[in-house]
Tab-separated table of C-alpha atoms and ligand atoms in Angstrom:
chain	number	residue	atom	x	y	z
A	1250	UNK	CA	11.643	-13.807	-23.938
A	1251	UNK	CA	10.342	-12.005	-20.854
A	1252	UNK	CA	6.646	-11.235	-20.264
A	1253	UNK	CA	4.644	-8.675	-22.204
A	1254	UNK	CA	3.443	-6.081	-19.689
A	1255	UNK	CA	0.635	-3.522	-19.673
A	1256	UNK	CA	0.209	-0.695	-17.153
A	1257	UNK	CA	-3.409	0.423	-16.684
A	1258	UNK	CA	-3.843	3.914	-15.209
A	1259	UNK	CA	-0.349	4.887	-16.281
A	1260	UNK	CA	-0.864	8.668	-15.903
A	1261	UNK	CA	-1.860	8.477	-12.199
A	1262	UNK	CA	0.525	8.774	-9.237
A	1263	UNK	CA	0.734	4.982	-8.788
A	1264	UNK	CA	0.841	4.359	-12.547
A	1265	UNK	CA	3.853	6.616	-12.869
A	1266	UNK	CA	5.489	4.836	-9.914
A	1267	UNK	CA	4.861	1.472	-11.621
A	1268	UNK	CA	7.061	2.645	-14.500
A	1269	UNK	CA	9.784	3.949	-12.167
A	1270	UNK	CA	9.889	0.738	-10.141
A	1271	UNK	CA	9.775	-1.555	-13.212
A	1272	UNK	CA	12.734	0.342	-14.634
A	1273	UNK	CA	14.749	0.601	-11.405
A	1274	UNK	CA	14.324	-3.133	-10.752
A	1275	UNK	CA	15.173	-4.049	-14.360
A	1276	UNK	CA	11.934	-5.976	-14.672
A	1277	UNK	CA	12.556	-8.352	-17.645
A	1278	UNK	CA	9.607	-7.288	-19.804
A	1279	UNK	CA	9.563	-8.244	-23.499
A	1280	UNK	CA	7.178	-5.427	-24.382
A	1281	UNK	CA	5.447	-2.573	-22.531
A	1282	UNK	CA	1.983	-1.123	-23.207
A	1283	UNK	CA	0.778	2.091	-21.521
A	1284	UNK	CA	-2.976	2.275	-21.044
A	1285	UNK	CA	-5.234	5.016	-19.684
A	1286	UNK	CA	-8.638	6.613	-20.185
A	1287	UNK	CA	-9.709	8.192	-23.509
A	1288	UNK	CA	-8.921	11.563	-21.922
A	1289	UNK	CA	-5.269	10.614	-21.419
A	1290	UNK	CA	-4.810	8.590	-24.636
A	1291	UNK	CA	-2.280	10.140	-27.001
A	1292	UNK	CA	-0.099	11.584	-24.244
A	1293	UNK	CA	3.620	10.964	-24.661
A	1294	UNK	CA	5.570	9.350	-21.821
A	1295	UNK	CA	9.298	8.728	-21.874
A	1296	UNK	CA	10.041	5.308	-20.447
A	1297	UNK	CA	13.580	3.957	-20.290
A	1298	UNK	CA	14.715	6.567	-22.776
A	1299	UNK	CA	12.000	5.707	-25.292
A	1300	UNK	CA	9.118	8.060	-26.062
A	1301	UNK	CA	5.915	6.042	-25.802
A	1302	UNK	CA	2.330	6.975	-26.603
A	1303	UNK	CA	-0.416	6.268	-24.058
A	1304	UNK	CA	-3.144	4.096	-25.626
A	1305	UNK	CA	-6.829	4.175	-24.729
A	1306	UNK	CA	-7.876	1.257	-22.537
A	1307	UNK	CA	-10.370	-0.929	-24.428
A	1308	UNK	CA	-11.645	-4.512	-24.230
A	1309	UNK	CA	-9.058	-5.461	-26.841
A	1310	UNK	CA	-6.106	-4.002	-24.962
A	1311	UNK	CA	-4.975	-7.292	-23.452
A	1312	UNK	CA	-4.416	-9.537	-26.478
A	1313	UNK	CA	-0.996	-11.124	-25.988
A	1314	UNK	CA	-0.408	-9.412	-22.636
A	1315	UNK	CA	1.094	-11.679	-19.969
A	1316	UNK	CA	0.946	-9.310	-16.958
A	1317	UNK	CA	-1.224	-6.219	-16.456
A	1318	UNK	CA	-0.651	-3.864	-13.506
A	1319	UNK	CA	-3.872	-1.995	-12.706
A	1320	UNK	CA	-4.229	1.225	-10.721
A	1321	UNK	CA	-7.156	3.097	-12.246
A	1322	UNK	CA	-9.838	2.740	-9.597
A	1323	UNK	CA	-12.217	-0.026	-8.668
A	1324	UNK	CA	-14.719	0.444	-11.509
A	1325	UNK	CA	-12.021	0.119	-14.191
A	1326	UNK	CA	-10.642	-2.984	-12.469
A	1327	UNK	CA	-14.119	-4.505	-12.235
A	1328	UNK	CA	-14.826	-3.800	-15.922
A	1329	UNK	CA	-11.501	-4.724	-17.491
A	1330	UNK	CA	-9.791	-7.060	-14.980
A	1331	UNK	CA	-11.935	-10.141	-15.718
A	1332	UNK	CA	-11.750	-9.406	-19.473
A	1333	UNK	CA	-7.969	-9.453	-19.278
A	1334	UNK	CA	-7.958	-12.646	-17.201
A	1335	UNK	CA	-10.238	-14.337	-19.767
A	1336	UNK	CA	-7.639	-13.531	-22.419
A	1337	UNK	CA	-4.916	-15.260	-20.364
A	1338	UNK	CA	-3.451	-12.155	-18.713
A	1339	UNK	CA	-2.383	-12.189	-15.064
A	1340	UNK	CA	-3.752	-9.022	-13.458
A	1341	UNK	CA	-2.115	-7.425	-10.404
A	1342	UNK	CA	-4.825	-5.093	-9.182
A	1343	UNK	CA	-4.090	-2.173	-6.867
A	1344	UNK	CA	-7.782	-1.325	-6.431
A	1345	UNK	CA	-10.011	-2.687	-3.667
A	1346	UNK	CA	-12.379	-4.310	-6.224
A	1347	UNK	CA	-11.432	-7.960	-5.652
A	1348	UNK	CA	-9.354	-7.921	-2.451
A	1349	UNK	CA	-11.930	-9.695	-0.275
A	1350	UNK	CA	-13.208	-12.065	-2.974
A	1351	UNK	CA	-12.964	-15.756	-2.069
A	1352	UNK	CA	-10.158	-17.353	-4.048
A	1353	UNK	CA	-8.456	-14.073	-4.952
A	1354	UNK	CA	-4.967	-13.922	-3.390
A	1355	UNK	CA	-4.352	-10.720	-1.406
A	1356	UNK	CA	-0.554	-10.571	-1.272
A	1357	UNK	CA	2.360	-8.864	0.414
A	1358	UNK	CA	5.302	-10.928	-0.929
A	1359	UNK	CA	7.307	-10.683	2.341
A	1360	UNK	CA	4.247	-11.788	4.327
A	1361	UNK	CA	2.134	-14.374	2.478
A	1362	UNK	CA	3.765	-15.224	-0.854
A	1363	UNK	CA	2.406	-18.780	-0.613
A	1364	UNK	CA	-1.085	-17.391	-1.283
A	1365	UNK	CA	-0.124	-16.824	-4.951
A	1366	UNK	CA	2.313	-19.623	-5.692
A	1367	UNK	CA	-0.207	-21.351	-7.978
A	1368	UNK	CA	-0.193	-18.412	-10.405
A	1369	UNK	CA	2.719	-18.210	-12.855
A	1370	UNK	CA	3.144	-16.600	-16.262
A	1371	UNK	CA	4.319	-19.827	-17.851
A	1372	UNK	CA	1.145	-21.614	-16.723
A	1373	UNK	CA	-0.250	-19.791	-19.778
A	1374	UNK	CA	-3.561	-19.082	-18.092
A	1375	UNK	CA	-4.847	-15.842	-16.619
A	1376	UNK	CA	-5.362	-14.951	-12.988
A	1377	UNK	CA	-5.904	-12.019	-10.681
A	1378	UNK	CA	-3.896	-11.063	-7.608
A	1379	UNK	CA	-5.018	-8.179	-5.407
A	1380	UNK	CA	-2.597	-5.645	-3.963
A	1381	UNK	CA	-3.636	-4.825	-0.369
A	1382	UNK	CA	-4.534	-1.298	0.703
A	1383	UNK	CA	-1.494	0.882	1.414
A	1384	UNK	CA	-2.184	1.307	5.140
A	1385	UNK	CA	-2.562	-2.477	5.447
A	1386	UNK	CA	0.726	-3.171	3.634
A	1387	UNK	CA	2.681	-0.670	5.746
A	1388	UNK	CA	1.156	-1.996	8.981
A	1389	UNK	CA	1.662	-5.696	8.250
A	1390	UNK	CA	5.214	-5.291	6.954
A	1391	UNK	CA	6.116	-4.259	10.507
A	1392	UNK	CA	3.741	-6.398	12.570
A	1393	UNK	CA	3.939	-9.749	10.762
A	1394	UNK	CA	7.535	-10.568	11.803
A	1395	UNK	CA	6.333	-10.194	15.406
A	1396	UNK	CA	3.068	-12.059	14.772
A	1397	UNK	CA	4.958	-15.016	13.334
A	1398	UNK	CA	6.953	-15.239	16.588
A	1399	UNK	CA	4.033	-14.763	18.957
A	1400	UNK	CA	0.478	-14.599	17.600
A	1401	UNK	CA	-1.109	-11.168	17.770
A	1402	UNK	CA	-4.392	-11.419	19.660
A	1403	UNK	CA	-5.379	-7.782	19.209
A	1404	UNK	CA	-4.048	-4.854	17.181
A	1405	UNK	CA	-5.045	-1.185	17.574
A	1406	UNK	CA	-3.917	0.996	14.655
A	1407	UNK	CA	-3.997	4.789	14.386
A	1408	UNK	CA	-2.948	5.970	10.940
A	1409	UNK	CA	-1.659	9.363	9.769
A	1410	UNK	CA	-2.205	9.129	6.019
A	1411	UNK	CA	-0.554	11.194	3.296
A	1412	UNK	CA	-2.208	13.168	0.534
A	1413	UNK	CA	-0.883	10.755	-2.091
A	1414	UNK	CA	-3.409	8.170	-0.924
A	1415	UNK	CA	-6.082	10.427	-2.374
A	1416	UNK	CA	-4.195	10.858	-5.645
A	1417	UNK	CA	-1.960	13.318	-7.453
A	1418	UNK	CA	-4.662	16.008	-7.431
A	1419	UNK	CA	-4.832	15.888	-3.632
A	1420	UNK	CA	-1.053	16.326	-3.426
A	1421	UNK	CA	-1.295	19.327	-5.740
A	1422	UNK	CA	-4.138	20.835	-3.732
A	1423	UNK	CA	-2.225	20.441	-0.450
A	1424	UNK	CA	0.670	22.369	-1.945
A	1425	UNK	CA	-1.656	25.026	-3.410
A	1426	UNK	CA	-3.576	25.462	-0.148
A	1427	UNK	CA	-0.366	25.757	1.864
A	1428	UNK	CA	0.814	28.601	-0.367
A	1429	UNK	CA	-2.603	30.280	-0.252
A	1430	UNK	CA	-2.834	30.100	3.539
A	1431	UNK	CA	0.685	31.474	3.946
A	1432	UNK	CA	-0.248	34.290	1.555
A	1433	UNK	CA	-3.327	35.059	3.626
A	1434	UNK	CA	-5.635	33.913	0.817
A	1435	UNK	CA	-8.704	31.636	1.224
A	1436	UNK	CA	-7.682	27.997	0.541
A	1437	UNK	CA	-8.871	26.288	-2.664
A	1438	UNK	CA	-10.899	23.285	-1.462
A	1439	UNK	CA	-11.899	21.135	-4.451
A	1440	UNK	CA	-10.763	17.680	-3.328
A	1441	UNK	CA	-11.660	17.523	0.378
A	1442	UNK	CA	-14.157	20.419	0.585
A	1443	UNK	CA	-12.307	21.677	3.674
A	1444	UNK	CA	-8.926	23.153	4.494
A	1445	UNK	CA	-6.243	20.469	4.492
A	1446	UNK	CA	-3.131	22.608	4.952
A	1447	UNK	CA	-2.188	23.004	8.647
A	1448	UNK	CA	-5.106	20.706	9.483
A	1449	UNK	CA	-5.982	17.009	9.752
A	1450	UNK	CA	-9.268	15.129	9.527
A	1451	UNK	CA	-10.931	11.744	9.663
A	1452	UNK	CA	-10.118	9.741	6.495
A	1453	UNK	CA	-12.217	10.818	3.509
A	1454	UNK	CA	-13.636	7.317	2.778
A	1455	UNK	CA	-17.328	6.539	3.373
A	1456	UNK	CA	-18.701	5.833	6.852
A	1457	UNK	CA	-20.207	2.417	7.544
A	1458	UNK	CA	-23.180	1.550	9.768
A	1459	UNK	CA	-20.812	0.726	12.643
A	1460	UNK	CA	-19.237	4.178	12.620
A	1461	UNK	CA	-15.984	2.981	11.067
A	1462	UNK	CA	-14.948	4.284	7.647
A	1463	UNK	CA	-14.017	2.084	4.657
A	1464	UNK	CA	-10.303	2.629	5.160
A	1465	UNK	CA	-10.500	1.364	8.751
A	1466	UNK	CA	-12.556	-1.674	7.785
A	1467	UNK	CA	-10.015	-2.498	5.037
A	1468	UNK	CA	-7.332	-2.752	7.723
A	1469	UNK	CA	-9.542	-5.039	9.815
A	1470	UNK	CA	-10.636	-7.344	6.979
A	1471	UNK	CA	-7.430	-7.413	4.936
A	1472	UNK	CA	-5.314	-8.261	7.995
A	1473	UNK	CA	-7.489	-11.282	8.746
A	1474	UNK	CA	-7.309	-12.496	5.123
A	1475	UNK	CA	-3.555	-11.942	4.693
A	1476	UNK	CA	-2.740	-13.646	7.994
A	1477	UNK	CA	-5.408	-16.266	7.362
A	1478	UNK	CA	-6.539	-15.589	10.923
A	1479	UNK	CA	-10.238	-14.632	11.096
A	1480	UNK	CA	-10.102	-14.425	14.898
A	1481	UNK	CA	-7.465	-11.713	15.226
A	1482	UNK	CA	-8.983	-8.609	16.802
A	1483	UNK	CA	-8.250	-5.393	14.917
A	1484	UNK	CA	-9.526	-1.859	15.353
A	1485	UNK	CA	-8.339	1.245	13.526
A	1486	UNK	CA	-8.725	5.000	13.298
A	1487	UNK	CA	-7.562	6.420	9.958
A	1488	UNK	CA	-6.712	10.107	9.726
A	1489	UNK	CA	-5.679	12.214	6.716
A	1490	UNK	CA	-2.729	14.470	7.573
A	1491	UNK	CA	-0.954	17.226	5.579
A	1492	UNK	CA	1.999	15.067	4.496
A	1493	UNK	CA	2.770	14.433	0.819
A	1494	UNK	CA	3.456	10.741	0.146
A	1495	UNK	CA	4.249	8.594	3.179
A	1496	UNK	CA	1.903	7.156	5.779
A	1497	UNK	CA	2.664	6.922	9.484
A	1498	UNK	CA	0.960	4.465	11.836
A	1499	UNK	CA	0.913	4.094	15.623
A	1500	UNK	CA	0.267	0.428	16.431
A	1501	UNK	CA	-0.563	-1.182	19.757
A	1502	UNK	CA	-0.249	-4.976	19.972
A	1503	UNK	CA	-1.437	-7.651	22.392
A	1504	UNK	CA	0.290	-11.005	21.957
A	1505	UNK	CA	-0.763	-14.465	23.036
A	1506	UNK	CA	2.669	-15.204	24.481
A	1507	UNK	CA	5.163	-12.731	26.012
A	1508	UNK	CA	7.334	-10.822	23.530
A	1509	UNK	CA	9.823	-8.379	25.028
A	1510	UNK	CA	10.901	-5.219	23.250
A	1511	UNK	CA	14.514	-6.339	22.675
A	1512	UNK	CA	13.364	-9.563	21.009
A	1513	UNK	CA	10.882	-7.551	18.960
A	1514	UNK	CA	13.587	-5.164	17.801
A	1515	UNK	CA	15.798	-8.132	16.845
A	1516	UNK	CA	12.987	-9.749	14.848
A	1517	UNK	CA	12.383	-6.454	13.048
A	1518	UNK	CA	16.079	-6.019	12.267
A	1519	UNK	CA	16.017	-9.406	10.510
A	1520	UNK	CA	12.774	-8.747	8.640
A	1521	UNK	CA	12.870	-8.209	4.855
A	1522	UNK	CA	11.700	-4.773	3.702
A	1523	UNK	CA	11.939	-3.298	7.217
A	1524	UNK	CA	14.489	-0.912	8.719
A	1525	UNK	CA	14.609	-0.211	12.467
A	1526	UNK	CA	14.914	3.495	13.340
A	1527	UNK	CA	14.768	3.480	17.124
A	1528	UNK	CA	17.344	5.772	18.710
A	1529	UNK	CA	16.064	6.963	22.082
A	1530	UNK	CA	19.247	8.832	22.995
A	1531	UNK	CA	18.957	10.954	19.865
A	1532	UNK	CA	15.135	10.973	19.993
A	1533	UNK	CA	15.333	9.758	16.401
A	1534	UNK	CA	12.417	7.696	15.098
A	1535	UNK	CA	10.697	7.076	11.729
A	1536	UNK	CA	9.330	10.088	9.854
A	1537	UNK	CA	7.281	10.252	6.620
A	1538	UNK	CA	9.833	12.508	4.932
A	1539	UNK	CA	12.700	10.106	5.585
A	1540	UNK	CA	10.871	7.057	4.152
A	1541	UNK	CA	9.544	8.939	1.104
A	1542	UNK	CA	10.734	7.441	-2.204
A	1543	UNK	CA	12.298	4.517	-0.301
A	1544	UNK	CA	11.417	0.836	-0.467
A	1545	UNK	CA	11.679	-0.081	3.200
A	1546	UNK	CA	9.128	0.465	5.922
A	1547	UNK	CA	10.731	2.097	9.004
A	1548	UNK	CA	9.819	0.975	12.538
A	1549	UNK	CA	10.653	2.635	15.861
A	1550	UNK	CA	9.283	3.603	19.290
A	1551	UNK	CA	9.382	-0.119	20.095
A	1552	UNK	CA	8.430	-0.364	23.753
A	1553	UNK	CA	6.592	-2.548	26.213
A	1554	UNK	CA	2.958	-1.460	26.570
A	1555	UNK	CA	2.890	-0.554	30.298
A	1556	UNK	CA	-0.888	-0.905	30.343
A	1557	UNK	CA	-0.683	-4.665	29.640
A	1558	UNK	CA	0.311	-7.512	31.998
A	1559	UNK	CA	3.027	-10.122	31.526
A	1560	UNK	CA	5.118	-8.571	28.768
A	1561	UNK	CA	2.368	-9.401	26.264
A	1562	UNK	CA	1.926	-5.894	24.912
A	1563	UNK	CA	4.023	-3.683	22.589
A	1564	UNK	CA	3.648	-0.221	21.074
A	1565	UNK	CA	5.442	0.580	17.811
A	1566	UNK	CA	5.492	3.443	15.292
A	1567	UNK	CA	5.773	2.762	11.576
A	1568	UNK	CA	6.290	4.901	8.460
A	1569	UNK	CA	6.162	3.768	4.823
A	1570	UNK	CA	5.970	5.356	1.380
A	1571	UNK	CA	2.318	5.068	0.303
A	1572	UNK	CA	2.935	5.232	-3.447
A	1573	UNK	CA	5.938	2.902	-3.362
A	1574	UNK	CA	5.718	-0.004	-0.905
A	1575	UNK	CA	2.107	0.962	-0.216
A	1576	UNK	CA	1.175	0.394	-3.872
A	1577	UNK	CA	3.552	0.275	-6.861
A	1578	UNK	CA	6.552	-1.555	-5.375
A	1579	UNK	CA	4.388	-4.210	-3.746
A	1580	UNK	CA	2.584	-4.816	-7.056
A	1581	UNK	CA	5.845	-5.072	-9.010
A	1582	UNK	CA	7.267	-7.437	-6.396
A	1583	UNK	CA	4.150	-9.576	-6.930
A	1584	UNK	CA	4.764	-9.467	-10.697
A	1585	UNK	CA	8.383	-10.583	-10.146
A	1586	UNK	CA	7.098	-13.649	-8.313
A	1587	UNK	CA	4.994	-14.608	-11.343
A	1588	UNK	CA	8.087	-15.265	-13.458
B	3025	2RA	C1	-5.704	6.312	1.036
B	3025	2RA	N1	-5.512	3.913	1.195
B	3025	2RA	O1	-4.635	6.566	1.574
B	3025	2RA	C2	-5.962	5.000	0.358
B	3025	2RA	C3	-5.260	4.974	-0.959
B	3025	2RA	N2	-5.601	3.833	-1.701
B	3025	2RA	O2	-6.627	7.119	0.974
């Protein structure tokens, strides 16, 4: 009697993670439909011990579907998301297509679940909920517990983003380039048009008029929407680094009221979906490798910002799995809240 579920973009890195997370969390689906482009239709995928055939995504794919998880790019979401909603499906969209639309909930369940509490499967009417960008999710999972205790006036974020954010092909190219460079061969540069292995570069999203790139502006705008706080000051610098699947973020915070580092650490220890890794004696702090394939976001390097007055500033360092909590897990957690 559970919901009928469809996964759109099932052959991509996030699509594959949707299936893993749905299975690991025993999501109570009544039926499962795997959807992808014409190019991928016909492929066989084993899911929960059953061999399933990937179907081509069409306008008729959503008849009788209660929940559809989308991760197939913004144009597919724009074309098929509203069609699915019109047929009574609730869409959880991992693309950026609708995130900033008025009236569309942009949700991290641990942070702002109330933004979606009017959408339920048994309401028997469609809806769309947007999954925030991965770097936003990872950042706000760590900062929100602090923000709830003492409002953040200003946040400065420097991200170190994994290859997975650019898709499975980018992960494959990073591995290929690393081998080529070590073998003294010229690196194959199809995805980023430059060497990625043993290098890092400004995020590959488009540059805006103000000199920020799209990824940085997502952090600014999505934070304000998720916190429902249009006045919070945010700036970001997003960098692509040669790491496979977990993002790292250095975050500087200015609070309205004093918040000391011990209180901050205590708030983080109590926060859902967060683990504190902050061992100065052992010089042990979060790393992308250690959060990879894990649900929790890891936070460390919690310290008073010595450049700010009155104990109103903190620096922290955060790592989170981009494919998991940064995309697939967050979307499945949203779907769980629809039941
Ligand atoms: C990135 N945030 O890491 C994007 C993925 N959606 O490039």
